Each structure stands twice: as C-alpha cells, then as structure tokens.
C-alpha cells in the first residue's frame, strides 16, 4: 500500500490473501480503488431472507461511550439497507447503521448513502457520495465527550454532526442485514467484515485497512472469511458469534 508507482497496479489478488491492489490504490479517491480492498472472502445477502443474529451482550451496547462502527460493503447495483441493527421495539433504545440507495427505505427519502439512527433521540440521514458501485469502507465514529459524530467513506469525512445523544443499552439481539423493528426489511449487498470498537479510531483522513483487524478496543469483529457454514465467528475476546440464516459465501482460492 505504500508504493506510489501506479504503473504496478492491476485489480488482481497476487498472493491470494483477499487483498486487491487497484490502479488507483494510492490516489485516495473515496471508494474508487483505495488499496487494500476485498477481492474474495465475503458474505452476500439477498435482500429477501438472509441475515445474521448475534445474541445480546453488554459489550455490544456501546452506551454512553466513544465508539466506532465500520464495515466493508459491496453494492454493485444492490439496494443495500441495514448493516447493523440493535434496537428495541418502539425505537426506545439501541442503534441502527445502514448504507446504499435504500439505506432509509420505508422511512424517509430512500436515497441516503449512509444512515445512522440512535434511540432515544433524532435520526440523521445523509446523501454524501455515490456509493452504488464497488467495494466501500464506511465508518461512523462518535466522541461521547464532545458529542461529535462523523461519517467516513473511503477514509475521508463526508458528514459531521453534534446532534446525537449517547446510546442507551437494551437486551435485544444484534442483527446484520436485517432491521430489528421492521423485521420484514432485509438488506441486499455483500459484506467483507464488520467491526465495532469502544474508541474513536479515526480523527484524520486514512487509508482503510483490509481485513479489519482485532485490536484491544475491538468489542466485536466479524471478518466473514469462513467461506462456509452457518456461524460467523467474532474475533474479539467477547465471543459475539453470529448465527447465519441463508447467505452465500465467497471464499478465497
């Protein structure tokens, strides 16, 4: 990733590790060839009935503290929608993070590139960039003391707000690719890793890492590189493993 010679770039995974080096991988154009990025080892959701359920655990609440939520998503024409949902009935507690053209389907304008909802309190909906093509690293950071939240796409800030209140814990399970309240709402995209952290990981422009590594502040990390089976393993010490319903695996050769 530190090589600035674009002449060496091609969209190939030369060593089979799931990292694709693109021609523009050093140009820092959000979502357009940032290096590294996934090329294999991911999980696809069909938008019909595929999802993952993770049992409730105190580490997933992220209540009253700093946090970072991030993931790698492939849209390529898919309608997107919910990535992570841990909300209670009635939207009294918890959170939701979504992406894609249908990130806010059934709610508002239905065209946000990224959406985050925290309860209790207000929603914020943004249309910062076109992320309807290719792999994208998307992150949300929240500084609890400063009450500042930022959306990051491709390692760059695309939106900032001070309107979020602190999260409130609940005992709901966490779902990936399915809405916890509107349970008939599923997501269509591929994911190559979701990571939740108890710190603000990003404060300046950065090159997104792939894979998303487990760090001391990681409370849950699902790399989605199993390639088979009905269980998503959490790499953190909290053992927040997920049970998969449906889904299609893509594995590295």
Short mmCIF file of N, CA, C and O in Angstrom, two decimals, residues 65-121:
data_model
loop_
_atom_site.label_atom_id
_atom_site.label_comp_id
_atom_site.label_asym_id
_atom_site.label_seq_id
_atom_site.Cartn_x
_atom_site.Cartn_y
_atom_site.Cartn_z
N UNK A 65 -20.54 6.03 25.66
CA UNK A 65 -19.10 5.97 25.49
C UNK A 65 -18.71 6.29 24.04
O UNK A 65 -19.56 6.43 23.17
N UNK A 66 -17.42 6.41 23.81
CA UNK A 66 -16.91 6.54 22.45
C UNK A 66 -17.15 5.23 21.70
O UNK A 66 -17.18 4.16 22.31
N UNK A 67 -17.31 5.33 20.38
CA UNK A 67 -17.39 4.11 19.60
C UNK A 67 -17.06 4.39 18.14
O UNK A 67 -17.10 5.52 17.66
N UNK A 68 -16.71 3.30 17.45
CA UNK A 68 -16.55 3.30 16.00
C UNK A 68 -17.26 2.08 15.46
O UNK A 68 -17.05 0.96 15.95
N UNK A 69 -18.13 2.29 14.48
CA UNK A 69 -18.78 1.21 13.76
C UNK A 69 -18.30 1.29 12.32
O UNK A 69 -18.35 2.36 11.72
N UNK A 70 -17.85 0.16 11.76
CA UNK A 70 -17.32 0.21 10.40
C UNK A 70 -17.51 -1.12 9.70
O UNK A 70 -17.69 -2.16 10.33
N UNK A 71 -17.45 -1.06 8.37
CA UNK A 71 -17.65 -2.28 7.58
C UNK A 71 -17.16 -2.05 6.15
O UNK A 71 -16.99 -0.91 5.70
N UNK A 72 -16.92 -3.16 5.46
CA UNK A 72 -16.65 -3.17 4.03
C UNK A 72 -17.91 -3.70 3.34
O UNK A 72 -18.39 -4.80 3.66
N UNK A 73 -18.46 -2.95 2.38
CA UNK A 73 -19.67 -3.36 1.68
C UNK A 73 -19.47 -3.28 0.17
O UNK A 73 -18.83 -2.35 -0.33
N UNK A 74 -20.02 -4.25 -0.53
CA UNK A 74 -20.06 -4.26 -1.99
C UNK A 74 -21.50 -4.11 -2.42
O UNK A 74 -22.35 -4.93 -2.08
N UNK A 75 -21.79 -3.04 -3.19
CA UNK A 75 -23.15 -2.80 -3.65
C UNK A 75 -23.34 -3.26 -5.10
O UNK A 75 -24.08 -4.17 -5.38
N UNK A 76 -22.64 -2.63 -6.05
CA UNK A 76 -22.73 -3.03 -7.46
C UNK A 76 -24.18 -3.20 -7.93
O UNK A 76 -24.57 -4.24 -8.46
N UNK A 77 -24.99 -2.18 -7.70
CA UNK A 77 -26.38 -2.22 -8.12
C UNK A 77 -27.33 -2.74 -7.07
O UNK A 77 -28.55 -2.64 -7.23
N UNK A 78 -26.82 -3.33 -5.99
CA UNK A 78 -27.68 -3.83 -4.91
C UNK A 78 -28.32 -2.67 -4.17
O UNK A 78 -27.76 -1.58 -4.09
N UNK A 79 -29.49 -2.92 -3.60
CA UNK A 79 -30.22 -1.81 -2.96
C UNK A 79 -29.72 -1.50 -1.56
O UNK A 79 -30.10 -0.48 -0.97
N UNK A 80 -28.87 -2.34 -0.99
CA UNK A 80 -28.31 -2.03 0.33
C UNK A 80 -29.34 -2.15 1.43
O UNK A 80 -30.15 -3.05 1.45
N UNK A 81 -29.32 -1.23 2.37
CA UNK A 81 -30.20 -1.12 3.53
C UNK A 81 -29.42 -1.44 4.80
O UNK A 81 -28.23 -1.13 4.90
N UNK A 82 -30.03 -2.10 5.80
CA UNK A 82 -29.47 -2.22 7.14
C UNK A 82 -28.20 -3.06 7.15
O UNK A 82 -28.15 -4.14 6.59
N UNK A 83 -27.16 -2.55 7.81
CA UNK A 83 -25.94 -3.33 8.04
C UNK A 83 -25.98 -3.89 9.45
O UNK A 83 -25.88 -5.10 9.65
N UNK A 84 -26.12 -3.03 10.45
CA UNK A 84 -26.15 -3.45 11.85
C UNK A 84 -27.40 -2.87 12.50
O UNK A 84 -27.67 -1.67 12.37
N UNK A 85 -28.17 -3.69 13.20
CA UNK A 85 -29.35 -3.19 13.89
C UNK A 85 -29.44 -3.82 15.27
O UNK A 85 -29.50 -5.04 15.40
N UNK A 86 -29.43 -2.97 16.28
CA UNK A 86 -29.64 -3.41 17.67
C UNK A 86 -30.58 -2.42 18.34
O UNK A 86 -30.15 -1.53 19.06
N UNK A 87 -31.84 -2.56 18.02
CA UNK A 87 -32.83 -1.63 18.54
C UNK A 87 -33.91 -2.39 19.29
O UNK A 87 -34.11 -3.58 19.09
N UNK A 88 -34.62 -1.67 20.13
CA UNK A 88 -35.73 -2.28 20.86
C UNK A 88 -37.04 -1.94 20.16
O UNK A 88 -37.12 -0.97 19.39
N UNK A 89 -38.06 -2.72 20.42
CA UNK A 89 -39.37 -2.41 19.86
C UNK A 89 -39.81 -1.03 20.31
O UNK A 89 -39.67 -0.65 21.47
N UNK A 90 -40.36 -0.27 19.38
CA UNK A 90 -40.76 1.09 19.68
C UNK A 90 -39.66 2.10 19.51
O UNK A 90 -39.85 3.29 19.71
N UNK A 91 -38.44 1.62 19.15
CA UNK A 91 -37.31 2.51 18.90
C UNK A 91 -36.94 3.33 20.14
O UNK A 91 -36.60 4.50 20.06
N UNK A 92 -37.01 2.71 21.31
CA UNK A 92 -36.70 3.43 22.55
C UNK A 92 -35.21 3.39 22.87
O UNK A 92 -34.69 4.28 23.54
N UNK A 93 -34.53 2.33 22.46
CA UNK A 93 -33.11 2.18 22.79
C UNK A 93 -32.38 1.57 21.60
O UNK A 93 -32.98 1.02 20.68
N UNK A 94 -31.05 1.64 21.67
CA UNK A 94 -30.24 0.95 20.68
C UNK A 94 -29.85 1.80 19.49
O UNK A 94 -29.89 3.03 19.54
N UNK A 95 -29.48 1.11 18.38
CA UNK A 95 -28.93 1.82 17.23
C UNK A 95 -29.12 1.02 15.96
O UNK A 95 -29.42 -0.18 15.98
N UNK A 96 -28.94 1.71 14.84
CA UNK A 96 -29.02 1.12 13.52
C UNK A 96 -28.04 1.83 12.60
O UNK A 96 -27.90 3.06 12.66
N UNK A 97 -27.36 1.07 11.76
CA UNK A 97 -26.44 1.63 10.78
C UNK A 97 -26.74 0.98 9.44
O UNK A 97 -26.84 -0.24 9.33
N UNK A 98 -26.94 1.80 8.40
CA UNK A 98 -27.26 1.27 7.09
C UNK A 98 -26.51 1.99 5.99
O UNK A 98 -25.91 3.04 6.21
N UNK A 99 -26.55 1.42 4.80
CA UNK A 99 -25.87 2.03 3.66
C UNK A 99 -26.53 1.61 2.36
O UNK A 99 -27.29 0.63 2.32
N UNK A 100 -26.26 2.37 1.31
CA UNK A 100 -26.78 2.04 0.00
C UNK A 100 -27.96 2.90 -0.40
O UNK A 100 -28.48 3.69 0.41
N UNK A 101 -28.42 2.80 -1.64
CA UNK A 101 -29.55 3.60 -2.11
C UNK A 101 -30.80 3.44 -1.26
O UNK A 101 -31.60 4.36 -1.14
N UNK A 102 -30.98 2.27 -0.64
CA UNK A 102 -32.14 2.03 0.20
C UNK A 102 -31.78 2.02 1.68
O UNK A 102 -32.40 1.33 2.49
N UNK A 103 -30.78 2.82 2.06
CA UNK A 103 -30.36 2.85 3.46
C UNK A 103 -31.49 3.28 4.37
O UNK A 103 -31.55 2.87 5.53
N UNK A 104 -32.40 4.09 3.88
CA UNK A 104 -33.53 4.53 4.71
C UNK A 104 -34.84 4.13 4.07
O UNK A 104 -35.84 4.81 4.19
N UNK A 105 -34.86 3.01 3.38
CA UNK A 105 -36.08 2.54 2.73
C UNK A 105 -37.21 2.41 3.74
O UNK A 105 -37.03 1.91 4.84
N UNK A 106 -38.37 2.90 3.36
CA UNK A 106 -39.53 2.81 4.22
C UNK A 106 -39.57 3.86 5.30
O UNK A 106 -40.46 3.87 6.14
N UNK A 107 -38.61 4.79 5.27
CA UNK A 107 -38.59 5.82 6.31
C UNK A 107 -38.66 7.21 5.72
O UNK A 107 -39.64 7.90 5.85
N UNK A 108 -37.65 7.57 5.01
CA UNK A 108 -37.54 8.97 4.61
C UNK A 108 -37.34 9.10 3.10
O UNK A 108 -38.15 8.64 2.35
N UNK A 109 -36.21 9.66 2.66
CA UNK A 109 -36.09 9.91 1.22
C UNK A 109 -35.63 8.68 0.44
O UNK A 109 -35.68 8.67 -0.78
N UNK A 110 -35.17 7.64 1.13
CA UNK A 110 -34.85 6.39 0.46
C UNK A 110 -33.63 6.44 -0.43
O UNK A 110 -33.42 5.56 -1.25
N UNK A 111 -32.79 7.45 -0.28
CA UNK A 111 -31.65 7.56 -1.19
C UNK A 111 -30.33 7.87 -0.48
O UNK A 111 -29.36 8.24 -1.10
N UNK A 112 -30.32 7.76 0.83
CA UNK A 112 -29.10 8.10 1.57
C UNK A 112 -28.00 7.10 1.31
O UNK A 112 -28.22 5.90 1.23
N UNK A 113 -26.78 7.61 1.16
CA UNK A 113 -25.62 6.73 1.04
C UNK A 113 -25.31 6.07 2.37
O UNK A 113 -24.88 4.94 2.41
N UNK A 114 -25.51 6.81 3.47
CA UNK A 114 -25.25 6.27 4.79
C UNK A 114 -26.30 6.78 5.75
O UNK A 114 -26.76 7.92 5.65
N UNK A 115 -26.67 5.94 6.69
CA UNK A 115 -27.68 6.31 7.67
C UNK A 115 -27.28 5.78 9.02
O UNK A 115 -26.79 4.64 9.14
N UNK A 116 -27.51 6.57 10.06
CA UNK A 116 -27.36 6.09 11.42
C UNK A 116 -28.53 6.58 12.23
O UNK A 116 -28.92 7.75 12.15
N UNK A 117 -29.11 5.71 13.03
CA UNK A 117 -30.19 6.08 13.92
C UNK A 117 -29.84 5.69 15.34
O UNK A 117 -29.44 4.55 15.58
N UNK A 118 -29.94 6.63 16.28
CA UNK A 118 -29.70 6.36 17.69
C UNK A 118 -30.98 6.64 18.46
O UNK A 118 -31.70 7.58 18.15
N UNK A 119 -31.29 5.81 19.43
CA UNK A 119 -32.51 5.99 20.20
C UNK A 119 -32.19 5.98 21.69
O UNK A 119 -31.32 5.25 22.13
N UNK A 120 -32.88 6.79 22.51
CA UNK A 120 -33.85 7.78 22.06
C UNK A 120 -33.15 8.99 21.45
O UNK A 120 -31.96 9.18 21.64
N UNK A 121 -33.90 9.76 20.69
CA UNK A 121 -33.31 10.93 20.05
C UNK A 121 -33.64 10.96 18.57
O UNK A 121 -34.51 10.25 18.09
#
